[in-house]
Amino acid sequence: MAVRLPRPHRFDVCAALAGLLGGLLLWGIGLATRPADEPIVLLDGRWPILLPLTLMAGCEVLRRTAPRSALLTGTAALTLDTVTQGSVATLIMFTDVVYAAVLYGTPASARRIPWITGLLTVAATVVPFAAWRVPEALLLGVAVGVVSFAPASTGLIVRNHRDAAEAARLRAEQTALLAEMDRTQAVVAERARMARELHDMVANHLSAIAIHSTAALSLDDPDTSKEALSVIRENSVEGLAEMRRLIGILRDGSGDREPAAAPTLDGLGALVDSARANGLDVALDAGHDQVPAPVELAAYRIVQESLTNALKHARPGRVTVRLARRDGSLTVEVSSPYGDRDGPRAPGSGAGLIGMRERAALLGGDFEAGPVQDPASVDGRMWTVRATLPLSEGDPA
């Protein structure tokens, strides 16, 4: 199978044609770099000049796609041009080939070519002067430096600037990517926080509305229906008030704070009274001192959601709410009778347990919920929600 050669760049083809046509023009009018009687000219006459000129034009075509091969071939062509009368176009194209070999070649070539051309320039300056002892001999080193070391150094400088610009562009892209990731994470965290607040604010009231409306529809008792409607109206008004507060927070657009009217543990009494009005038998044992605001909000929401779950799923019986402060943490425990219940019940999605677990995790605390054996219970089974919230500020676990 034949090897497919890389396609040359359009600019390289144009540069090669320009160099070739310029060299042919100089050849046509008889301009050369050396007279035929110089000792270095071994191939005198006009026609030998065309061979290195054509080879150097071919090297120009490959200056970007195969810079190392172009440099090696160009060096041979320049050596051949040296033993002829020479062409300025060949010299100019060779300097461009050296420049391209450093700029487009491998990193190893970019490091080595300037050193090699620099050593050749020094040697071309020192050796002829030491041999001939005439100042004119120094011009040979100047010529070698102009033809080889100068374009190699220029190519290295341009390559370093190009690499620095590319590195800066990559750093800018990485910074933009990290900023976008941070923004996305912040949006996700804010949406999760708002989802927890919305669920905790409204789920309790809507669950009570669903249960009492089902009871009012299923029981043909005017007194019971009137009492159920009263509870429904009370929960509707409270739910709307909570919803308005949350909508106000969303419209405010500042996601760096909790709701302005964030509940506190001092409001647990009113929360328990509301649960009792909805039909739960609740006992509150809140033994705690002043706690940080984030812990206070999380504890209140955990108790609120636990009472909502008890209203929706628990069997008739005593629901116990306990808060205790010990060992630098606040322990919240809510127990309710576990088992099948008679009468209407509201459906659950499991979002409440997820929200409670997230609240505890954000504070670096522990959370567990599930049925446990309780000898004091009639059936010996209770559904217990237990959260341990650290009081000291630190990194979340």
Short mmCIF file of C-alpha atoms in Angstrom, two decimals:
data_model
loop_
_atom_site.label_atom_id
_atom_site.label_comp_id
_atom_site.label_asym_id
_atom_site.label_seq_id
_atom_site.Cartn_x
_atom_site.Cartn_y
_atom_site.Cartn_z
CA MET A 1 0.00 0.00 0.00
CA ALA A 2 1.38 3.38 -1.03
CA VAL A 3 2.11 5.90 1.68
CA ARG A 4 -0.16 8.93 1.41
CA LEU A 5 1.85 12.11 1.61
CA PRO A 6 0.47 15.01 3.66
CA ARG A 7 -1.21 17.75 1.67
CA PRO A 8 0.93 20.91 1.62
CA HIS A 9 -0.45 24.15 2.94
CA ARG A 10 -1.67 26.68 0.38
CA PHE A 11 0.61 29.40 1.74
CA ASP A 12 3.63 27.11 1.42
CA VAL A 13 2.82 26.38 -2.22
CA CYS A 14 2.47 30.11 -2.91
CA ALA A 15 5.79 30.84 -1.14
CA ALA A 16 7.53 28.11 -3.15
CA LEU A 17 6.15 29.46 -6.44
CA ALA A 18 7.14 33.01 -5.52
CA GLY A 19 10.69 31.90 -4.65
CA LEU A 20 11.01 29.81 -7.79
CA LEU A 21 9.72 32.57 -10.07
CA GLY A 22 11.94 35.15 -8.34
CA GLY A 23 14.96 32.90 -8.79
CA LEU A 24 14.13 32.33 -12.46
CA LEU A 25 13.81 36.07 -12.95
CA LEU A 26 17.24 36.66 -11.42
CA TRP A 27 18.66 33.78 -13.47
CA GLY A 28 17.12 35.19 -16.63
CA ILE A 29 18.74 38.60 -16.21
CA GLY A 30 22.06 36.99 -15.28
CA LEU A 31 22.33 38.02 -11.61
CA ALA A 32 24.33 35.65 -9.39
CA THR A 33 25.92 35.86 -5.94
CA ARG A 34 29.46 34.91 -7.02
CA PRO A 35 31.57 35.39 -10.14
CA ALA A 36 32.61 32.32 -12.08
CA ASP A 37 36.34 32.76 -11.32
CA GLU A 38 36.03 32.33 -7.55
CA PRO A 39 37.85 29.25 -6.22
CA ILE A 40 34.72 27.97 -4.43
CA VAL A 41 32.75 27.81 -7.68
CA LEU A 42 33.20 24.29 -9.03
CA LEU A 43 30.20 24.32 -11.37
CA ASP A 44 30.36 27.52 -13.30
CA GLY A 45 27.85 28.69 -15.83
CA ARG A 46 24.17 29.60 -15.57
CA TRP A 47 22.47 26.19 -15.81
CA PRO A 48 23.86 24.57 -12.61
CA ILE A 49 22.12 27.32 -10.59
CA LEU A 50 18.67 25.95 -11.49
CA LEU A 51 19.11 22.58 -9.74
CA PRO A 52 19.54 23.88 -6.13
CA LEU A 53 16.92 26.56 -6.85
CA THR A 54 14.36 23.92 -7.83
CA LEU A 55 15.23 21.70 -4.86
CA MET A 56 14.87 24.61 -2.46
CA ALA A 57 11.47 25.50 -3.93
CA GLY A 58 10.39 21.90 -3.27
CA CYS A 59 11.59 22.27 0.33
CA GLU A 60 9.42 25.37 0.64
CA VAL A 61 6.38 23.29 -0.29
CA LEU A 62 7.16 20.90 2.61
CA ARG A 63 8.13 23.59 5.16
CA ARG A 64 5.00 22.98 7.29
CA THR A 65 4.00 19.37 6.60
CA ALA A 66 7.54 17.85 6.80
CA PRO A 67 9.82 20.51 8.32
CA ARG A 68 12.68 18.16 9.24
CA SER A 69 12.88 16.58 5.79
CA ALA A 70 12.64 20.02 4.22
CA LEU A 71 15.55 21.29 6.35
CA LEU A 72 17.80 18.32 5.54
CA THR A 73 17.05 18.54 1.82
CA GLY A 74 17.41 22.32 1.90
CA THR A 75 20.82 22.03 3.56
CA ALA A 76 21.96 19.73 0.76
CA ALA A 77 20.53 22.12 -1.82
CA LEU A 78 22.33 25.08 -0.20
CA THR A 79 25.60 23.11 -0.20
CA LEU A 80 25.12 22.43 -3.90
CA ASP A 81 24.31 26.10 -4.49
CA THR A 82 27.56 27.07 -2.75
CA VAL A 83 29.69 25.34 -5.43
CA THR A 84 27.78 27.14 -8.20
CA GLN A 85 27.60 30.84 -8.93
CA GLY A 86 24.62 30.90 -6.51
CA SER A 87 21.22 32.58 -6.36
CA VAL A 88 19.85 35.03 -3.80
CA ALA A 89 16.43 33.37 -4.07
CA THR A 90 17.92 30.05 -2.93
CA LEU A 91 19.48 31.71 0.15
CA ILE A 92 16.25 33.49 1.05
CA MET A 93 14.18 30.30 0.74
CA PHE A 94 16.72 28.42 2.91
CA THR A 95 16.37 30.96 5.72
CA ASP A 96 12.59 30.45 5.59
CA VAL A 97 13.04 26.66 5.70
CA VAL A 98 15.21 26.99 8.85
CA TYR A 99 12.63 29.30 10.42
CA ALA A 100 9.79 26.87 9.60
CA ALA A 101 11.74 23.86 10.93
CA VAL A 102 11.95 25.52 14.36
CA LEU A 103 8.40 26.91 14.33
CA TYR A 104 6.52 23.87 12.99
CA GLY A 105 8.89 21.04 13.91
CA THR A 106 8.92 18.84 16.98
CA PRO A 107 9.86 20.30 20.39
CA ALA A 108 13.20 18.49 20.18
CA SER A 109 13.96 20.10 16.83
CA ALA A 110 12.95 23.51 18.17
CA ARG A 111 15.50 23.12 20.98
CA ARG A 112 18.37 21.65 18.96
CA ILE A 113 18.36 23.66 15.71
CA PRO A 114 19.16 27.05 17.35
CA TRP A 115 22.02 25.44 19.29
CA ILE A 116 23.42 23.73 16.18
CA THR A 117 23.20 26.86 14.03
CA GLY A 118 24.74 28.91 16.84
CA LEU A 119 27.71 26.54 17.08
CA LEU A 120 28.11 26.59 13.28
CA THR A 121 28.12 30.40 13.35
CA VAL A 122 30.79 30.48 16.05
CA ALA A 123 32.88 27.90 14.17
CA ALA A 124 32.49 29.79 10.90
CA THR A 125 33.69 32.94 12.66
CA VAL A 126 36.63 31.56 14.67
CA VAL A 127 38.13 28.94 12.36
CA PRO A 128 38.58 31.12 9.23
CA PHE A 129 39.96 33.99 11.28
CA ALA A 130 42.43 31.66 13.03
CA ALA A 131 43.49 30.20 9.71
CA TRP A 132 43.78 33.36 7.62
CA ARG A 133 44.37 36.07 10.27
CA VAL A 134 42.54 38.71 8.26
CA PRO A 135 39.51 40.71 9.43
CA GLU A 136 37.62 39.86 6.27
CA ALA A 137 37.45 36.24 7.47
CA LEU A 138 34.96 37.31 10.13
CA LEU A 139 32.45 38.09 7.40
CA LEU A 140 32.08 34.37 6.75
CA GLY A 141 30.74 33.86 10.28
CA VAL A 142 28.40 36.81 9.84
CA ALA A 143 27.05 35.28 6.63
CA VAL A 144 26.50 31.89 8.28
CA GLY A 145 24.76 33.58 11.23
CA VAL A 146 22.44 35.58 8.97
CA VAL A 147 21.53 32.52 6.89
CA SER A 148 21.10 29.96 9.72
CA PHE A 149 21.23 31.25 13.32
CA ALA A 150 19.10 34.39 12.82
CA PRO A 151 16.08 32.58 11.29
CA ALA A 152 16.39 29.74 13.83
CA SER A 153 16.36 32.21 16.74
CA THR A 154 13.41 34.07 15.23
CA GLY A 155 11.49 30.82 14.83
CA LEU A 156 12.20 29.90 18.47
CA ILE A 157 10.97 33.29 19.72
CA VAL A 158 7.77 33.07 17.67
CA ARG A 159 7.18 29.48 18.80
CA ASN A 160 7.58 30.42 22.46
CA HIS A 161 5.09 33.25 22.07
CA ARG A 162 2.67 30.95 20.27
CA ASP A 163 2.96 28.28 22.98
CA ALA A 164 2.46 30.91 25.68
CA ALA A 165 -0.66 32.20 23.90
CA GLU A 166 -2.01 28.66 23.54
CA ALA A 167 -1.36 27.95 27.22
CA ALA A 168 -3.14 31.17 28.17
CA ARG A 169 -6.09 30.20 25.98
CA LEU A 170 -6.29 26.76 27.58
CA ARG A 171 -6.13 28.29 31.05
CA ALA A 172 -8.93 30.68 30.10
CA GLU A 173 -11.04 27.79 28.81
CA GLN A 174 -10.39 25.79 31.98
CA THR A 175 -11.29 28.78 34.12
CA ALA A 176 -14.50 29.28 32.17
CA LEU A 177 -15.29 25.57 32.48
CA LEU A 178 -14.70 25.60 36.24
CA ALA A 179 -16.83 28.72 36.57
CA GLU A 180 -19.62 27.05 34.62
CA MET A 181 -19.35 23.93 36.79
CA ASP A 182 -19.49 26.07 39.94
CA ARG A 183 -22.51 27.92 38.58
CA THR A 184 -24.25 24.66 37.72
CA GLN A 185 -23.52 23.21 41.15
CA ALA A 186 -24.78 26.40 42.80
CA VAL A 187 -28.00 26.24 40.76
CA VAL A 188 -28.50 22.57 41.64
CA ALA A 189 -27.86 23.24 45.34
CA GLU A 190 -30.23 26.20 45.32
CA ARG A 191 -32.93 24.19 43.56
CA ALA A 192 -32.53 21.39 46.11
CA ARG A 193 -32.78 23.91 48.97
CA MET A 194 -35.90 25.48 47.51
CA ALA A 195 -37.39 22.04 46.91
CA ARG A 196 -36.86 21.12 50.57
CA GLU A 197 -38.38 24.40 51.73
CA LEU A 198 -41.38 24.02 49.41
CA HIS A 199 -42.00 20.47 50.51
CA ASP A 200 -41.65 21.21 54.21
CA MET A 201 -43.79 24.35 54.03
CA VAL A 202 -46.71 22.97 52.05
CA ALA A 203 -46.76 19.18 52.48
CA ASN A 204 -48.08 19.31 56.05
CA HIS A 205 -51.02 21.54 55.14
CA LEU A 206 -51.88 19.70 51.94
CA SER A 207 -51.75 16.32 53.70
CA ALA A 208 -54.17 17.57 56.36
CA ILE A 209 -56.45 18.97 53.65
CA ALA A 210 -56.42 15.67 51.75
CA ILE A 211 -57.18 13.56 54.83
CA HIS A 212 -59.95 15.77 56.21
CA SER A 213 -61.58 16.28 52.82
CA THR A 214 -61.66 12.50 52.33
CA ALA A 215 -63.19 12.10 55.78
CA ALA A 216 -65.82 14.77 55.04
CA LEU A 217 -66.76 13.04 51.80
CA SER A 218 -66.91 9.54 53.28
CA LEU A 219 -68.86 10.35 56.50
CA ASP A 220 -72.48 11.51 56.30
CA ASP A 221 -72.33 13.58 59.48
CA PRO A 222 -72.94 17.37 59.35
CA ASP A 223 -70.93 18.03 62.52
CA THR A 224 -67.97 15.99 61.28
CA SER A 225 -68.11 17.65 57.88
CA LYS A 226 -68.22 21.10 59.46
CA GLU A 227 -65.22 20.31 61.66
CA ALA A 228 -63.33 18.89 58.68
CA LEU A 229 -64.08 21.97 56.59
CA SER A 230 -62.80 24.19 59.40
CA VAL A 231 -59.54 22.26 59.49
CA ILE A 232 -59.32 22.40 55.69
CA ARG A 233 -59.81 26.16 55.66
CA GLU A 234 -57.22 26.70 58.41
CA ASN A 235 -54.61 24.60 56.61
CA SER A 236 -55.40 26.26 53.28
CA VAL A 237 -54.82 29.73 54.71
CA GLU A 238 -51.58 28.68 56.41
CA GLY A 239 -50.37 26.89 53.29
CA LEU A 240 -51.04 29.95 51.15
CA ALA A 241 -49.15 32.15 53.61
CA GLU A 242 -46.17 29.79 53.52
CA MET A 243 -46.31 29.71 49.71
CA ARG A 244 -46.34 33.52 49.51
CA ARG A 245 -43.24 33.69 51.71
CA LEU A 246 -41.41 31.21 49.47
CA ILE A 247 -42.45 33.06 46.30
CA GLY A 248 -41.15 36.28 47.83
CA ILE A 249 -37.78 34.62 48.38
CA LEU A 250 -37.65 33.37 44.78
CA ARG A 251 -38.52 36.81 43.41
CA ASP A 252 -35.88 38.42 45.62
CA GLY A 253 -33.25 36.34 43.78
CA SER A 254 -30.68 36.30 46.59
CA GLY A 255 -29.76 32.69 47.12
CA ASP A 256 -27.24 33.29 49.89
CA ARG A 257 -29.67 33.28 52.78
CA GLU A 258 -32.41 31.22 54.30
CA PRO A 259 -36.07 32.33 54.18
CA ALA A 260 -36.63 35.68 55.85
CA ALA A 261 -39.28 34.27 58.16
CA ALA A 262 -37.39 31.10 59.03
CA PRO A 263 -39.12 29.20 61.83
CA THR A 264 -37.40 28.59 65.17
CA LEU A 265 -37.65 25.94 67.85
CA ASP A 266 -39.78 28.32 69.89
CA GLY A 267 -42.48 27.64 67.32
CA LEU A 268 -42.60 23.91 68.04
CA GLY A 269 -45.51 24.47 70.42
CA ALA A 270 -47.61 26.04 67.68
CA LEU A 271 -46.55 23.29 65.29
CA VAL A 272 -47.65 20.61 67.77
CA ASP A 273 -50.94 22.41 68.39
CA SER A 274 -51.55 22.45 64.64
CA ALA A 275 -50.83 18.72 64.45
CA ARG A 276 -53.26 18.10 67.31
CA ALA A 277 -55.91 20.13 65.48
CA ASN A 278 -55.36 17.84 62.49
CA GLY A 279 -56.12 14.80 64.66
CA LEU A 280 -52.74 13.66 65.99
CA ASP A 281 -52.11 12.85 69.64
CA VAL A 282 -48.72 14.52 70.11
CA ALA A 283 -46.52 14.73 73.19
CA LEU A 284 -43.66 17.26 73.10
CA ASP A 285 -40.50 16.95 75.20
CA ALA A 286 -38.19 19.78 74.07
CA GLY A 287 -35.22 20.07 76.38
CA HIS A 288 -32.71 22.35 74.65
CA ASP A 289 -30.91 25.65 75.03
CA GLN A 290 -30.04 28.23 72.40
CA VAL A 291 -28.69 26.55 69.25
CA PRO A 292 -27.25 27.99 65.98
CA ALA A 293 -29.79 29.20 63.43
CA PRO A 294 -29.03 26.54 60.75
CA VAL A 295 -29.40 23.76 63.33
CA GLU A 296 -32.59 25.35 64.64
CA LEU A 297 -34.15 25.51 61.17
CA ALA A 298 -33.13 21.95 60.31
CA ALA A 299 -34.53 20.59 63.60
CA TYR A 300 -37.82 22.45 63.11
CA ARG A 301 -38.21 21.15 59.55
CA ILE A 302 -37.39 17.58 60.60
CA VAL A 303 -40.05 17.69 63.31
CA GLN A 304 -42.53 19.28 60.89
CA GLU A 305 -41.96 16.64 58.21
CA SER A 306 -42.07 13.81 60.78
CA LEU A 307 -45.47 15.01 62.02
CA THR A 308 -46.66 15.25 58.42
CA ASN A 309 -45.60 11.64 57.80
CA ALA A 310 -47.31 10.57 61.03
CA LEU A 311 -50.50 12.31 59.91
CA LYS A 312 -50.38 10.52 56.57
CA HIS A 313 -49.19 7.05 57.53
CA ALA A 314 -49.20 6.37 61.30
CA ARG A 315 -51.77 4.26 63.12
CA PRO A 316 -53.84 5.93 65.83
CA GLY A 317 -51.79 6.42 68.97
CA ARG A 318 -49.39 8.68 70.77
CA VAL A 319 -46.76 10.53 68.68
CA THR A 320 -43.75 11.58 70.75
CA VAL A 321 -41.42 14.44 69.87
CA ARG A 322 -38.16 14.68 71.83
CA LEU A 323 -35.37 17.22 71.52
CA ALA A 324 -32.27 16.93 73.70
CA ARG A 325 -28.90 18.62 73.72
CA ARG A 326 -25.97 16.43 74.64
CA ASP A 327 -22.29 15.97 73.72
CA GLY A 328 -22.17 19.09 71.54
CA SER A 329 -25.10 18.06 69.36
CA LEU A 330 -28.87 18.38 69.21
CA THR A 331 -30.78 15.11 69.00
CA VAL A 332 -34.23 15.16 67.38
CA GLU A 333 -36.39 12.06 67.75
CA VAL A 334 -39.99 11.60 66.61
CA SER A 335 -41.77 8.27 67.25
CA SER A 336 -45.19 7.28 65.95
CA PRO A 337 -47.18 4.01 65.92
CA TYR A 338 -46.19 1.85 62.98
CA GLY A 339 -48.49 -0.47 61.05
CA ASP A 340 -51.54 -0.55 58.84
CA ARG A 341 -54.09 2.15 59.56
CA ASP A 342 -57.80 2.38 58.95
CA GLY A 343 -59.48 5.36 57.35
CA PRO A 344 -58.28 7.84 54.76
CA ARG A 345 -54.61 8.41 54.16
CA ALA A 346 -52.63 10.69 51.85
CA PRO A 347 -50.16 9.29 49.33
CA GLY A 348 -46.44 9.77 49.91
CA SER A 349 -43.53 10.09 47.48
CA GLY A 350 -40.58 9.58 49.83
CA ALA A 351 -39.34 13.14 49.25
CA GLY A 352 -39.79 13.95 52.93
CA LEU A 353 -37.25 11.38 54.11
CA ILE A 354 -34.83 12.51 51.39
CA GLY A 355 -35.18 16.13 52.47
CA MET A 356 -34.63 15.32 56.15
CA ARG A 357 -31.57 13.24 55.34
CA GLU A 358 -30.17 16.09 53.18
CA ARG A 359 -30.71 18.63 55.96
CA ALA A 360 -28.79 16.48 58.44
CA ALA A 361 -26.01 15.78 55.94
CA LEU A 362 -25.54 19.48 55.15
CA LEU A 363 -24.81 20.12 58.85
CA GLY A 364 -22.50 17.12 59.11
CA GLY A 365 -25.00 15.17 61.21
CA ASP A 366 -26.53 11.69 61.15
CA PHE A 367 -30.05 10.67 60.18
CA GLU A 368 -31.95 7.40 60.40
CA ALA A 369 -35.58 6.48 60.02
CA GLY A 370 -37.40 3.18 60.19
CA PRO A 371 -39.45 0.79 62.31
CA VAL A 372 -38.07 -0.23 65.72
CA GLN A 373 -39.27 -2.50 68.50
CA ASP A 374 -40.74 -0.62 71.47
CA PRO A 375 -41.93 -2.68 74.47
CA ALA A 376 -43.96 0.29 75.72
CA SER A 377 -46.06 0.25 72.56
CA VAL A 378 -49.22 -1.84 72.24
CA ASP A 379 -47.99 -3.73 69.17
CA GLY A 380 -44.33 -3.33 70.06
CA ARG A 381 -43.53 -1.46 66.81
CA MET A 382 -42.87 2.24 66.32
CA TRP A 383 -41.69 4.29 63.39
CA THR A 384 -38.81 6.41 64.66
CA VAL A 385 -37.09 9.33 62.99
CA ARG A 386 -33.82 10.23 64.66
CA ALA A 387 -31.41 13.01 63.65
CA THR A 388 -28.21 14.12 65.37
CA LEU A 389 -27.18 17.64 64.42
CA PRO A 390 -23.74 18.97 65.52
CA LEU A 391 -23.86 22.37 67.18
CA SER A 392 -20.28 23.38 66.39
CA GLU A 393 -19.61 24.96 63.00
CA GLY A 394 -17.36 22.93 60.76
CA ASP A 395 -17.11 21.23 57.45
CA PRO A 396 -20.01 18.98 56.67
CA ALA A 397 -19.27 15.32 56.77
#
